[in-house]
Amino acid sequence: MADLIHARSTTAPPGARHRGTPHRARVDAGPLLTGLLIAAGAAVVLALWWADTPTVTGLAGWLTGGGRITGLLAGYACAVLLALMARMPLLDHTIGTDRLARWHAYGGRCTISLVLAHTLLILCGYALTGRTGIVTETATVVLHYPDMLKAIAGFLLLLLTAAVSARAARRRVSYETWHYLHFATYAAVFLAFGHQLADGADFVGNGSAQAAWYTLYGGVAALVGWYRFLVPLRSAHRHRLRVAEIRPEAPNVVSVYLTGDRLDELRARPGQFFRWRFLAPGLWWTAGPYSLSAPADPRFLRITVKAVGRHSAAVAGLAPGTRVWAEGPYGGLTATRARTGKSLLLAGGVGITPLRALFETLPGDTALIYWAHRPQDLALRGELDAIAAHRGARVHYSVSAPPGYAIPLTAPGLLRQVPDLAEREVYLCGPPGMTDAARSALRAAGVPRRRVHHESFAF
């Protein structure tokens, strides 16, 4: 029990404090510029309808016009969604994987809404124009318009993807199932593309508009093919990663040491992650996202994995010599986000993995608070204590059991440990419940939203 009594804080003598160069304040322009570019593209798409529509009269005209607008925006949104998740390093490193995923999720809901609105408005507008019933008009459109059956199939695939992505459904499916069902999005977009050009009033007979649409979709397809398929294959061949050692760190937590060729060329930064595909029975078909738990070394990489599902549990049984494909590095939870010379790292459970690498390398005054259920669940604790002693940083441990050693995840609780909290950059990583509570506590403690940097474990 004496060991637990000292688990609350480890602080080295002030004279040993790490000397780092504070980062100058800067504006995070990546998200703003990307958002403006997307908005500009949407404006161009709307201009296509405007230029091709001299007048709109009557209810039927307004319904049909609304259907054309929502159809154009839905087609544009599909291309944007695929581009956002093409894993382009420029977007991933400046915006961050977590933020891109949130944009993708929000954009997906908007796209489904646009597709539904397009379908209903067009059918109602056509039915009023032709003075037919909605059922008759629907049958005519589906059976007699070119490429419409393929578009219907794509529409159903989009609805399936949306249903699987709904919050209630995500709790019931594994990451692997969710990941592979999302490949249906590619098929849906492919099936619907011909319908857009063959039936869209703004494209029929308009060679320039068709060329622009082909360029948009062709460019996105090239980005997806390059970054999601060809780059990982090239990386696997060049670096020839393989498992060197599996080392237990805590109950159900292991570190995987990997060796390979030219590892310095990966340019992985502390706080980033890779998508790892272990070429072993039962694992080769899934690429699991795991953060580096130590700064990248020219001789080896290390990840630390907790058994929370079939894939992560099987990692502990990997044999040395197993070949590995690594796609990345990804993520924006790095030192480049820092605007000040003071940092606070908040880790929950296995969320310590990227923060452990940052704890060793972030310049300036750095503190770490690590929450776990029991003292034995504090993975990598020996390394954290050694880093704190070496660089004069502070590390605080919080455990739920036994009682009396928990640091409340509230504004007063955080301020007791770090009185100058409002002056610090905050790096946050952990399970969703913990990160939600931390965000609320940080806001209450006066930490600006722009200084909270987060990497999510939720998919």
Coordinates of N, CA and C in Angstrom, one line a residue, residues 278-387:
F278 N -1.6 -6.7 -39.2 CA -0.7 -7.8 -38.9 C -1.0 -9.0 -39.8
L279 N 0.0 -9.5 -40.5 CA -0.2 -10.6 -41.5 C -0.2 -11.9 -40.8
A280 N -1.2 -12.1 -39.9 CA -1.3 -13.4 -39.2 C -2.7 -13.9 -39.3
P281 N -3.0 -15.2 -39.1 CA -4.3 -15.7 -39.3 C -5.3 -15.0 -38.4
G282 N -6.4 -14.6 -39.0 CA -7.5 -13.9 -38.2 C -7.2 -12.4 -38.0
L283 N -6.1 -11.9 -38.4 CA -5.8 -10.4 -38.3 C -5.5 -9.7 -39.5
W284 N -5.1 -10.4 -40.6 CA -4.6 -9.8 -41.8 C -5.6 -8.9 -42.5
W285 N -6.9 -9.2 -42.3 CA -8.0 -8.5 -43.0 C -8.4 -7.2 -42.4
T286 N -7.9 -6.9 -41.2 CA -8.3 -5.7 -40.5 C -7.1 -4.8 -40.2
A287 N -7.2 -3.5 -40.4 CA -6.1 -2.6 -40.0 C -6.6 -1.8 -38.8
G288 N -5.9 -2.1 -37.7 CA -6.3 -1.5 -36.4 C -5.5 -0.2 -36.2
P289 N -6.2 0.9 -35.7 CA -5.5 2.2 -35.4 C -4.9 2.1 -34.0
Y290 N -3.6 2.2 -33.9 CA -2.9 2.2 -32.6 C -1.8 3.3 -32.6
S291 N -1.7 4.1 -31.5 CA -0.8 5.2 -31.5 C 0.6 4.6 -31.1
L292 N 1.6 5.4 -31.5 CA 3.0 5.1 -31.0 C 3.0 5.5 -29.5
S293 N 3.6 4.6 -28.7 CA 3.6 4.8 -27.3 C 5.1 5.2 -26.9
A294 N 5.9 5.5 -27.8 CA 7.3 6.0 -27.6 C 7.7 6.7 -28.8
P295 N 8.5 7.7 -28.7 CA 9.0 8.4 -29.9 C 9.6 7.5 -30.9
A296 N 9.4 7.7 -32.2 CA 9.9 6.8 -33.2 C 11.4 6.8 -33.2
D297 N 12.0 5.6 -33.4 CA 13.4 5.4 -33.4 C 13.8 4.8 -34.7
P298 N 15.0 5.2 -35.3 CA 15.4 4.6 -36.5 C 15.5 3.1 -36.5
R299 N 15.6 2.5 -35.3 CA 15.7 1.0 -35.3 C 14.4 0.3 -35.0
F300 N 13.4 1.0 -34.3 CA 12.2 0.3 -33.9 C 11.1 1.3 -33.7
L301 N 9.8 0.8 -33.8 CA 8.6 1.5 -33.4 C 8.0 0.7 -32.3
R302 N 7.2 1.4 -31.5 CA 6.5 0.7 -30.4 C 5.0 1.2 -30.3
I303 N 4.1 0.2 -30.2 CA 2.7 0.6 -29.9 C 2.3 -0.2 -28.6
T304 N 1.4 0.3 -27.9 CA 0.9 -0.3 -26.7 C -0.6 -0.5 -26.8
V305 N -1.1 -1.8 -26.7 CA -2.4 -2.2 -27.0 C -3.1 -2.8 -25.9
K306 N -4.4 -2.4 -25.6 CA -5.2 -3.0 -24.6 C -6.2 -3.9 -25.3
A307 N -6.5 -5.0 -24.7 CA -7.4 -6.0 -25.3 C -8.9 -5.5 -25.0
V308 N -9.5 -4.8 -26.0 CA -10.9 -4.4 -25.8 C -11.8 -5.0 -26.9
G309 N -11.2 -5.8 -27.8 CA -12.0 -6.4 -28.8 C -11.2 -7.6 -29.4
R310 N -11.8 -8.3 -30.4 CA -11.2 -9.5 -30.9 C -9.8 -9.2 -31.5
H311 N -9.7 -8.1 -32.3 CA -8.5 -7.7 -32.9 C -7.4 -7.4 -31.9
S312 N -7.7 -6.5 -31.0 CA -6.7 -6.0 -30.0 C -6.3 -7.2 -29.1
A313 N -7.2 -8.0 -28.7 CA -6.9 -9.2 -27.9 C -5.9 -10.1 -28.6
A314 N -6.1 -10.3 -29.9 CA -5.2 -11.2 -30.6 C -3.8 -10.7 -30.8
V315 N -3.6 -9.4 -30.7 CA -2.3 -8.8 -30.8 C -1.3 -9.4 -29.8
A316 N -1.8 -9.6 -28.6 CA -0.9 -10.2 -27.5 C -0.3 -11.5 -27.9
G317 N -1.0 -12.3 -28.8 CA -0.5 -13.6 -29.2 C 0.4 -13.6 -30.4
L318 N 0.7 -12.4 -30.9 CA 1.5 -12.4 -32.2 C 2.9 -13.0 -31.9
A319 N 3.4 -13.7 -32.9 CA 4.7 -14.4 -32.8 C 5.8 -13.4 -33.3
P320 N 6.9 -13.4 -32.7 CA 8.0 -12.6 -33.3 C 8.3 -13.0 -34.7
G321 N 8.6 -12.0 -35.6 CA 8.8 -12.3 -37.0 C 7.6 -12.1 -37.8
T322 N 6.4 -11.9 -37.2 CA 5.2 -11.6 -38.0 C 5.3 -10.4 -38.8
R323 N 5.0 -10.5 -40.1 CA 5.1 -9.3 -41.0 C 3.9 -8.3 -40.7
V324 N 4.2 -7.0 -40.9 CA 3.2 -6.0 -40.5 C 3.2 -5.0 -41.7
W325 N 2.0 -4.6 -42.0 CA 1.8 -3.4 -42.9 C 1.3 -2.2 -42.0
A326 N 2.0 -1.1 -42.2 CA 1.6 0.1 -41.4 C 1.3 1.2 -42.3
E327 N 0.1 1.7 -42.1 CA -0.4 2.8 -43.0 C -0.4 4.1 -42.1
G328 N 0.4 5.1 -42.5 CA 0.5 6.3 -41.7 C 1.8 7.0 -41.9
P329 N 2.2 7.9 -41.0 CA 1.5 8.3 -39.8 C 0.3 9.2 -40.0
Y330 N -0.6 9.1 -39.0 CA -1.8 10.0 -39.1 C -2.0 10.7 -37.7
G331 N -2.8 11.7 -37.8 CA -3.2 12.4 -36.5 C -2.5 13.7 -36.3
G332 N -3.2 14.6 -35.7 CA -2.7 15.9 -35.4 C -2.4 16.2 -34.0
L333 N -2.4 15.2 -33.1 CA -2.2 15.4 -31.7 C -0.7 15.4 -31.5
T334 N 0.0 16.5 -32.0 CA 1.4 16.6 -31.9 C 1.8 18.0 -31.3
A335 N 3.1 18.1 -31.2 CA 3.6 19.4 -30.6 C 3.4 20.6 -31.5
T336 N 3.1 20.4 -32.8 CA 2.8 21.5 -33.6 C 1.5 22.2 -33.3
R337 N 0.7 21.6 -32.5 CA -0.6 22.3 -32.0 C -0.3 23.3 -30.9
A338 N 0.8 23.2 -30.2 CA 1.1 24.0 -29.1 C 1.3 25.5 -29.4
R339 N 0.7 26.4 -28.7 CA 0.9 27.8 -28.8 C 1.6 28.5 -27.7
T340 N 1.8 27.7 -26.6 CA 2.5 28.3 -25.4 C 3.6 27.3 -25.0
G341 N 4.3 27.7 -24.0 CA 5.4 26.9 -23.5 C 5.0 26.0 -22.4
K342 N 3.7 25.9 -22.1 CA 3.2 25.1 -21.0 C 2.2 24.1 -21.5
S343 N 2.2 22.9 -21.0 CA 1.3 21.9 -21.5 C 0.8 21.0 -20.3
L344 N -0.4 20.5 -20.5 CA -1.0 19.5 -19.6 C -1.5 18.4 -20.4
L345 N -1.2 17.2 -20.0 CA -1.6 16.0 -20.7 C -2.6 15.3 -19.8
L346 N -3.8 15.0 -20.3 CA -4.8 14.3 -19.6 C -5.1 12.9 -20.2
A347 N -4.8 11.8 -19.5 CA -4.9 10.5 -20.1 C -5.9 9.6 -19.3
G348 N -6.6 8.8 -20.0 CA -7.5 7.9 -19.4 C -7.3 6.5 -20.0
G349 N -7.0 5.5 -19.1 CA -6.8 4.2 -19.6 C -5.7 4.1 -20.6
V350 N -6.0 3.3 -21.7 CA -5.0 3.1 -22.7 C -4.8 4.4 -23.5
G351 N -5.5 5.5 -23.3 CA -5.2 6.8 -23.9 C -3.9 7.3 -23.5
I352 N -3.2 6.7 -22.6 CA -1.8 7.1 -22.2 C -0.9 6.9 -23.4
T353 N -1.2 6.1 -24.3 CA -0.2 5.7 -25.3 C 0.4 6.9 -26.1
P354 N -0.5 7.7 -26.8 CA 0.2 8.8 -27.5 C 0.7 9.9 -26.6
L355 N 0.1 10.0 -25.4 CA 0.5 11.1 -24.4 C 1.8 10.7 -23.8
R356 N 2.1 9.4 -23.7 CA 3.4 9.0 -23.1 C 4.6 9.5 -24.0
A357 N 4.4 9.4 -25.3 CA 5.4 9.9 -26.3 C 5.5 11.4 -26.2
L358 N 4.4 12.1 -26.1 CA 4.4 13.5 -26.0 C 5.0 14.0 -24.7
F359 N 4.8 13.2 -23.6 CA 5.3 13.6 -22.3 C 6.8 13.6 -22.3
E360 N 7.4 12.8 -23.1 CA 8.9 12.8 -23.2 C 9.4 13.9 -24.1
T361 N 8.7 14.4 -25.0 CA 9.2 15.2 -26.1 C 8.7 16.7 -26.1
L362 N 7.5 16.9 -25.5 CA 7.0 18.3 -25.5 C 8.0 19.3 -24.9
P363 N 8.2 20.4 -25.5 CA 9.1 21.4 -24.9 C 8.4 22.2 -23.8
G364 N 9.2 22.7 -22.9 CA 8.6 23.6 -21.9 C 8.2 22.9 -20.6
D365 N 7.3 23.6 -19.9 CA 6.8 23.1 -18.6 C 5.6 22.1 -18.9
T366 N 5.8 20.9 -18.6 CA 4.8 19.8 -18.9 C 4.3 19.1 -17.7
A367 N 3.0 18.9 -17.6 CA 2.4 18.1 -16.5 C 1.5 17.0 -17.1
L368 N 1.3 15.9 -16.4 CA 0.5 14.8 -16.8 C -0.4 14.3 -15.7
I369 N -1.7 14.1 -16.0 CA -2.6 13.4 -15.1 C -3.1 12.2 -15.8
Y370 N -3.0 11.1 -15.1 CA -3.3 9.8 -15.7 C -4.4 9.1 -14.8
W371 N -5.6 8.8 -15.3 CA -6.7 8.1 -14.6 C -6.7 6.6 -15.0
A372 N -6.9 5.8 -14.0 CA -7.0 4.3 -14.3 C -7.9 3.8 -13.2
H373 N -8.4 2.5 -13.3 CA -9.3 2.0 -12.3 C -8.5 1.5 -11.1
R374 N -7.4 0.8 -11.3 CA -6.6 0.3 -10.2 C -5.1 0.7 -10.4
P375 N -4.3 0.6 -9.3 CA -2.9 0.9 -9.5 C -2.2 0.0 -10.6
Q376 N -2.5 -1.3 -10.6 CA -1.9 -2.1 -11.6 C -2.3 -1.9 -13.0
D377 N -3.4 -1.1 -13.2 CA -3.8 -0.7 -14.6 C -3.1 0.5 -15.1
L378 N -2.2 1.1 -14.3 CA -1.4 2.2 -14.8 C -0.3 1.8 -15.7
A379 N -0.6 1.6 -17.0 CA 0.4 1.1 -17.9 C 1.5 2.1 -18.1
L380 N 2.7 1.6 -18.3 CA 3.9 2.4 -18.6 C 4.3 3.3 -17.4
R381 N 3.8 3.0 -16.2 CA 4.1 3.9 -15.1 C 5.6 4.1 -14.8
G382 N 6.3 3.1 -14.9 CA 7.8 3.2 -14.6 C 8.4 4.2 -15.6
E383 N 8.0 4.1 -16.8 CA 8.6 5.0 -17.8 C 8.2 6.4 -17.6
L384 N 6.9 6.6 -17.2 CA 6.4 8.0 -16.9 C 7.2 8.6 -15.7
D385 N 7.4 7.8 -14.7 CA 8.2 8.3 -13.5 C 9.6 8.7 -13.9
A386 N 10.2 7.9 -14.8 CA 11.6 8.1 -15.2 C 11.6 9.4 -16.0
I387 N 10.7 9.6 -16.9 CA 10.6 10.8 -17.7 C 10.5 12.0 -16.8

